[in-house]
Amino acid sequence: MEVRCFEYPYPARLLFAFIVLFPEYYFVAECNDTVVGYVIGFVERGEVGHIASIAVLPEYRGRGLGKKLLGAIEDAFRKKGLREAVLEVSVKNKIAINLYLSSGYRIVGRMKNYYPDGSDAFIMRKTLGENKIKEENK
Ligand SMILES: CC(C)(COP(=O)(O)OP(=O)(O)OC[C@H]1O[C@@H](n2cnc3c(N)ncnc32)[C@H](O)[C@@H]1OP(=O)(O)O)[C@@H](O)C(=O)NCCC(=O)NCCS
């Protein structure tokens, strides 16, 4: 998935380390017993939830899976008492930026030369308040 979804995929060993160290922040989306999406994150300085990677296979995009995966990891962060989520995204990745903006993230910084091709990344943050879905279901 990583190789199909990213121009600069994380090495498998790094993803495996995330899963081993932070299994509670690793979610997959399945369709007919096949993994079609995933999100993975970790805790930074004991207080901020950091989303390391999120991806949905091309043929399964545009169906709300990305938003659901993001919601799942945010809920896991909340459960651990974390009140903020952060991530980096390529300034060129309009679709992912839309996903984050429409999920309540805001751009708080820009890192120069973040990617191997020299392109920049936006840093995006979200304050993790109460879960709106849970509120609506009350
Ligand atoms: C980013 C990604 C995970 C989104 O997954 P997805 O399942 O298609 O996302 P969703 O269907 O849940 O859509 C969520 C939001 O993304 C945005 N979005 C999705 N597809 C879009 C498109 N074709 N054009 C513009 N915005 C789009 C919209 O804001 C959408 O919210 P809305 O439907 O309420 O308007 C997916 O495109 C992907 O895997 N991309 C490659 C990997 C990647 O770039 N990951 C992010 C790294 S930071």
Coordinates of C-alpha atoms and ligand atoms in Angstrom, one line a residue:
M1 CA 0.0 0.0 0.0
E2 CA 2.7 2.4 1.0
V3 CA 4.5 2.0 -2.3
R4 CA 1.3 2.3 -4.3
C5 CA 0.2 5.4 -2.4
F6 CA 3.3 7.5 -1.9
E7 CA 6.0 9.0 -4.2
Y8 CA 8.4 8.7 -1.2
P9 CA 7.2 5.6 0.8
Y10 CA 8.3 5.1 4.3
P11 CA 10.7 2.1 4.6
A12 CA 8.8 -1.0 5.8
R13 CA 11.0 -1.3 8.8
L14 CA 10.0 2.2 10.0
L15 CA 6.3 1.4 9.6
F16 CA 6.8 -1.9 11.4
A17 CA 8.5 -0.1 14.3
F18 CA 5.5 2.3 14.6
I19 CA 3.2 -0.7 14.8
V20 CA 5.2 -2.4 17.4
L21 CA 5.8 0.7 19.6
F22 CA 2.3 2.3 19.1
P23 CA -0.2 -0.5 18.2
E24 CA -3.0 1.6 19.7
Y25 CA -2.6 4.2 17.0
Y26 CA -2.7 1.9 14.0
F27 CA -6.0 1.4 12.2
V28 CA -6.8 -0.3 8.9
A29 CA -9.9 0.0 6.6
E30 CA -10.9 -3.4 5.3
C31 CA -13.1 -4.3 2.3
N32 CA -13.9 -8.0 1.8
D33 CA -11.1 -9.0 4.1
T34 CA -8.6 -7.0 2.2
V35 CA -6.8 -4.0 3.7
V36 CA -7.5 -1.0 1.5
G37 CA -6.4 1.9 3.8
Y38 CA -4.5 2.6 6.9
V39 CA -3.5 5.3 9.4
I40 CA -0.6 5.2 11.8
G41 CA 0.6 7.6 14.5
F42 CA 2.5 8.1 17.7
V43 CA 2.7 10.3 20.7
E44 CA 5.1 13.2 20.7
R45 CA 6.5 14.5 24.1
G46 CA 3.8 12.6 25.9
E47 CA 1.2 15.2 24.9
V48 CA 0.6 15.5 21.2
G49 CA -0.8 12.9 18.8
H50 CA 1.3 12.8 15.7
I51 CA -0.2 11.3 12.5
A52 CA 2.7 9.7 10.7
S53 CA 0.9 8.4 7.7
I54 CA -2.5 7.8 6.2
A55 CA -3.4 6.3 2.9
V56 CA -6.3 4.7 1.0
L57 CA -5.7 2.6 -2.2
P58 CA -6.5 4.6 -5.3
E59 CA -9.5 2.5 -6.3
Y60 CA -11.1 3.0 -2.9
R61 CA -10.7 6.8 -2.6
G62 CA -13.5 9.3 -2.4
R63 CA -15.8 7.1 -0.3
G64 CA -15.1 8.6 3.1
L65 CA -12.5 6.0 4.2
G66 CA -9.8 8.6 4.7
K67 CA -12.0 10.7 6.9
K68 CA -13.0 7.6 8.9
L69 CA -9.4 6.5 9.5
L70 CA -8.5 10.0 10.6
G71 CA -11.5 10.0 13.0
A72 CA -10.4 6.7 14.4
I73 CA -6.9 7.8 15.3
E74 CA -8.2 11.1 16.7
D75 CA -10.5 9.1 18.9
A76 CA -7.6 6.9 20.1
F77 CA -5.6 10.1 20.9
R78 CA -8.5 11.5 22.9
K79 CA -8.9 8.3 24.8
K80 CA -5.3 8.7 26.0
G81 CA -6.1 12.3 27.1
L82 CA -4.2 13.9 24.2
R83 CA -5.7 17.3 23.3
E84 CA -3.8 18.0 20.1
A85 CA -3.1 16.3 16.8
V86 CA -0.3 17.3 14.4
L87 CA 0.9 16.1 10.9
E88 CA 3.0 17.1 8.0
V89 CA 1.7 17.2 4.4
S90 CA 3.3 18.1 1.1
V91 CA 2.3 21.7 0.0
K92 CA 1.5 20.0 -3.4
N93 CA -0.9 17.4 -1.9
K94 CA -4.1 19.3 -2.5
I95 CA -6.4 16.3 -1.8
A96 CA -4.8 15.5 1.5
I97 CA -4.8 19.2 2.5
N98 CA -8.5 19.3 1.7
L99 CA -9.1 16.2 3.9
Y100 CA -7.3 17.8 6.8
L101 CA -8.9 21.3 6.4
S102 CA -12.4 19.7 6.2
S103 CA -11.6 17.7 9.3
G104 CA -10.7 20.7 11.4
Y105 CA -6.9 21.0 11.0
R106 CA -5.2 24.3 10.3
I107 CA -1.9 25.2 8.8
V108 CA 0.5 26.4 11.5
G109 CA 3.8 26.3 9.8
R110 CA 5.9 25.3 6.7
M111 CA 9.0 23.2 6.6
K112 CA 11.4 23.9 3.8
N113 CA 13.0 21.0 1.8
Y114 CA 11.0 18.4 3.8
Y115 CA 10.7 15.9 1.0
P116 CA 13.5 14.2 -1.0
D117 CA 12.7 16.3 -4.1
G118 CA 13.2 19.5 -2.1
S119 CA 9.5 20.4 -1.8
D120 CA 8.1 21.9 1.3
A121 CA 5.6 20.5 3.9
F122 CA 2.9 22.3 5.7
I123 CA 2.6 21.5 9.4
M124 CA -1.1 21.2 10.4
R125 CA -2.7 21.0 13.8
K126 CA -6.0 20.3 15.3
T127 CA -7.3 20.8 18.8
L128 CA -9.0 17.6 19.9
G129 CA -12.1 18.6 21.7
E130 CA -15.0 16.4 22.5
N131 CA -15.9 13.9 19.8
K132 CA -18.8 15.5 17.8
I133 CA -20.1 12.1 16.6
K134 CA -20.5 10.9 20.2
E135 CA -22.1 14.2 21.1
E136 CA -24.6 13.9 18.2
N137 CA -25.5 10.3 19.2
K138 CA -26.3 11.2 22.8
Ligands
LIG1 C1 -5.5 11.6 1.2 C2 -6.3 10.3 1.1 C3 -5.9 9.4 2.4 C4 -7.8 10.6 1.2 O1 -8.5 9.4 1.3 P1 -10.1 9.2 0.8 O2 -10.6 8.0 1.3 O3 -10.2 9.4 -0.7 O4 -10.7 10.5 1.5 P2 -12.3 10.7 1.8 O5 -13.1 10.0 0.7 O6 -12.6 10.4 3.2 O7 -12.4 12.3 1.6 C5 -12.1 13.1 2.6 C6 -11.8 14.6 2.1 O8 -10.7 14.6 1.3 C7 -10.9 15.6 0.3 N1 -10.9 14.9 -1.0 C8 -11.1 13.6 -1.3 N2 -11.0 13.4 -2.6 C9 -10.8 14.6 -3.2 C10 -10.6 15.0 -4.5 N3 -10.6 14.1 -5.5 N4 -10.4 16.3 -4.8 C11 -10.3 17.2 -3.8 N5 -10.5 16.9 -2.5 C12 -10.7 15.6 -2.2 C13 -12.3 16.2 0.6 O9 -12.1 17.3 1.4 C14 -13.0 15.1 1.3 O10 -14.0 15.6 2.2 P3 -15.5 15.8 1.7 O11 -15.9 14.5 1.0 O12 -16.2 16.0 3.0 O13 -15.4 17.0 0.8 C15 -6.1 9.5 -0.2 O14 -6.3 10.5 -1.3 C16 -4.7 9.0 -0.3 O15 -4.4 7.8 0.1 N6 -3.7 9.7 -0.9 C17 -2.4 9.2 -1.1 C18 -1.6 9.2 0.1 C19 -1.5 10.5 0.8 O16 -1.3 11.5 0.1 N7 -1.7 10.6 2.1 C20 -1.6 11.8 2.9 C21 -0.3 12.0 3.3 S1 -0.1 13.5 4.3

